[in-house]
Amino acid sequence: MEESSKGDVFGRRTFLDYMIGFGVTSWALLTVYVTGAYLWPSKKSIGTNTEDSVSIPLSDVPEGSSRKIRYKANPAIVVRTKEGVFALSAVCPHLGCLVNWHDGEKLIECPCHAAKFDLRGNVLGGPAPKPLETFKAEIKENVIKIG
Amino acid sequence: MADNEHKDLEKRTSFREIINLISLTGFVYGPLDDRLSIREALEKNLKKPVPDHVNWLFCFGGVTFLLFIVQAFTGVLLLMYYQPTTAEAYKSVVHITNNVPFGWLMRGIHHWAANLMSVFCLLHMLRVFFYGAYKAPRDFNWVTGVMLLCVTLGFGFTGYLLPWNQISYWATTVGTEVPSAMPVAGDLIKMLIRGGSDISQATLTRFFAIHVLILPAAIAVFLISHFLMIRRQGISEAL
Ligand code: FES
């Protein structure tokens, strides 16, 4: 077959150019897609449990102590006192630090700018603009069920 | 040349031209080329004639390099999820394989390209050997090539431990036991590689650091000198 060098849209050279261009482009797009899907943080890829309720063994949280867990993919704090168990979001509504339970003072305090909360999430002092979100928590036999 | 480029912009209709336009050529190439004459440099390199006696056997080195690029790419991606601790390493590898979208693919490619890279390294060496291309004045390049082989095998050896499963644990046990057969310093070297008397977290941390930091730096140095020397000395003569 004679190769015509100009004008002919379906010349061999043009055809090959198209094929190579098409192949390279689709390969590149595919790579971009696969890489993007791989890197994109999804519930599945970051591997957090997003169930509506989580249970932790009662023995993990002795009376007077607290424990940080993940609830609905966000940090939460579970506090156990004489009155029972409490679960709250551990993310401070001020600038997002993770709050701690202080058993001595019987209050939740943020380590960053000292916002203070009670066990129902109410702001007792400090810069927090709104209360901590609270979750339902109860003791069922040997587990604490949150949510 | 760059001026024509601009004038031709309106005339660009064919598929290939569109690709050129959205690629570097369109946005960056023109202004950049004005300053650095990239096209000239590119053409000089891409269109450099190769001698007549060159055949497909001369591709092995290039294939090895291509596989290295694949390894660097998939390796960085794996690094985004891998956790180099004895408690989490295996879990994170399982997580990559089963949960992360296309994680199975990245891990599979990293695994197979690693094996193929060693194979093509050796094929490349066989070609160079039987063509006598290792002789002076290319003897120094043979030396950097041997260093590259060592680094490649080092990648393989350290990477093998990272999934922290039974086979990697015991393979590394056996592999690090080997130098202890040497007289005098053997045990010392074994301890040095392991970071202790047995395979532990220290070993995993060490191998991880070597795999993702030290060897990549080493291979970059040797690859650059390998390529510069080829460029300088040209492809070896016919048999
Ligand atoms: S972030 Fe909690 S007080 Fe500022």
mmCIF file of N, CA, C and O in Angstrom, chain B residues 13 21 24 36 63 69 92 98 106 109 121 136 138 149 165 173 183 185 200-201 207 229:
data_model
loop_
_atom_site.group_PDB
_atom_site.id
_atom_site.type_symbol
_atom_site.label_atom_id
_atom_site.label_comp_id
_atom_site.label_asym_id
_atom_site.label_seq_id
_atom_site.Cartn_x
_atom_site.Cartn_y
_atom_site.Cartn_z
ATOM 1 N N THR B 13 -6.851 20.894 14.153
ATOM 2 C CA THR B 13 -8.171 20.278 14.174
ATOM 3 C C THR B 13 -8.097 18.795 14.448
ATOM 4 O O THR B 13 -8.967 18.244 15.107
ATOM 5 N N LEU B 21 -2.578 19.923 22.385
ATOM 6 C CA LEU B 21 -3.021 21.175 22.972
ATOM 7 C C LEU B 21 -3.245 21.035 24.469
ATOM 8 O O LEU B 21 -2.855 21.897 25.251
ATOM 9 N N LEU B 24 1.215 19.159 27.798
ATOM 10 C CA LEU B 24 2.211 20.192 28.073
ATOM 11 C C LEU B 24 2.455 21.104 26.880
ATOM 12 O O LEU B 24 2.679 22.289 27.033
ATOM 13 N N LEU B 36 13.754 27.846 26.877
ATOM 14 C CA LEU B 36 14.678 26.727 27.111
ATOM 15 C C LEU B 36 14.888 25.815 25.908
ATOM 16 O O LEU B 36 15.596 24.829 26.002
ATOM 17 N N VAL B 63 13.717 -1.846 29.449
ATOM 18 C CA VAL B 63 12.577 -2.492 30.101
ATOM 19 C C VAL B 63 12.780 -2.501 31.614
ATOM 20 O O VAL B 63 11.854 -2.225 32.380
ATOM 21 N N ILE B 69 10.345 2.415 37.074
ATOM 22 C CA ILE B 69 9.388 3.523 37.166
ATOM 23 C C ILE B 69 8.062 3.011 37.723
ATOM 24 O O ILE B 69 7.435 3.629 38.589
ATOM 25 N N SER B 92 -2.451 -4.033 57.504
ATOM 26 C CA SER B 92 -2.582 -2.965 56.515
ATOM 27 C C SER B 92 -2.426 -3.498 55.103
ATOM 28 O O SER B 92 -3.065 -3.010 54.176
ATOM 29 N N ASN B 98 -7.800 -5.943 50.170
ATOM 30 C CA ASN B 98 -9.229 -6.262 50.169
ATOM 31 C C ASN B 98 -10.151 -5.053 50.165
ATOM 32 O O ASN B 98 -11.262 -5.142 49.641
ATOM 33 N N MET B 106 -2.625 -2.488 42.677
ATOM 34 C CA MET B 106 -1.346 -1.841 42.989
ATOM 35 C C MET B 106 -0.375 -2.840 43.607
ATOM 36 O O MET B 106 0.800 -2.886 43.259
ATOM 37 N N ILE B 109 0.721 -5.370 40.943
ATOM 38 C CA ILE B 109 1.706 -4.809 40.001
ATOM 39 C C ILE B 109 3.059 -4.673 40.696
ATOM 40 O O ILE B 109 4.099 -5.011 40.126
ATOM 41 N N CYS B 121 16.869 -7.343 34.631
ATOM 42 C CA CYS B 121 18.214 -6.943 35.028
ATOM 43 C C CYS B 121 19.218 -8.004 34.562
ATOM 44 O O CYS B 121 20.226 -7.697 33.928
ATOM 45 N N ALA B 136 36.476 -2.274 28.351
ATOM 46 C CA ALA B 136 36.877 -0.876 28.309
ATOM 47 C C ALA B 136 36.561 -0.334 26.918
ATOM 48 O O ALA B 136 36.707 -1.067 25.929
ATOM 49 N N ARG B 138 33.917 0.789 28.472
ATOM 50 C CA ARG B 138 32.626 0.764 29.182
ATOM 51 C C ARG B 138 32.710 -0.005 30.493
ATOM 52 O O ARG B 138 31.689 -0.342 31.082
ATOM 53 N N LEU B 149 22.370 -3.914 40.044
ATOM 54 C CA LEU B 149 21.839 -5.257 40.328
ATOM 55 C C LEU B 149 21.757 -5.474 41.836
ATOM 56 O O LEU B 149 20.749 -5.963 42.346
ATOM 57 N N ASN B 165 4.296 -11.476 56.875
ATOM 58 C CA ASN B 165 3.566 -12.742 56.998
ATOM 59 C C ASN B 165 4.572 -13.860 57.246
ATOM 60 O O ASN B 165 5.773 -13.611 57.379
ATOM 61 N N THR B 173 14.519 -14.509 58.140
ATOM 62 C CA THR B 173 15.331 -15.233 59.123
ATOM 63 C C THR B 173 16.465 -15.972 58.436
ATOM 64 O O THR B 173 17.638 -15.844 58.809
ATOM 65 N N PRO B 183 33.436 -15.925 58.872
ATOM 66 C CA PRO B 183 34.263 -15.947 60.079
ATOM 67 C C PRO B 183 34.396 -14.553 60.684
ATOM 68 O O PRO B 183 34.187 -13.560 60.004
ATOM 69 N N ALA B 185 33.473 -11.628 61.710
ATOM 70 C CA ALA B 185 32.483 -10.564 61.825
ATOM 71 C C ALA B 185 31.063 -11.023 61.517
ATOM 72 O O ALA B 185 30.117 -10.237 61.594
ATOM 73 N N SER B 200 12.603 -8.711 64.506
ATOM 74 C CA SER B 200 11.660 -8.049 65.408
ATOM 75 C C SER B 200 11.188 -6.757 64.773
ATOM 76 O O SER B 200 11.437 -6.501 63.587
ATOM 77 N N GLN B 201 10.541 -5.947 65.601
ATOM 78 C CA GLN B 201 10.124 -4.629 65.122
ATOM 79 C C GLN B 201 11.319 -3.836 64.590
ATOM 80 O O GLN B 201 11.207 -3.152 63.579
ATOM 81 N N PHE B 207 14.307 -2.479 57.649
ATOM 82 C CA PHE B 207 14.060 -2.878 56.261
ATOM 83 C C PHE B 207 13.155 -1.876 55.565
ATOM 84 O O PHE B 207 13.321 -1.577 54.388
ATOM 85 N N MET B 229 26.785 7.700 31.312
ATOM 86 C CA MET B 229 27.909 7.022 30.660
ATOM 87 C C MET B 229 27.503 6.423 29.320
ATOM 88 O O MET B 229 28.267 6.457 28.368
#
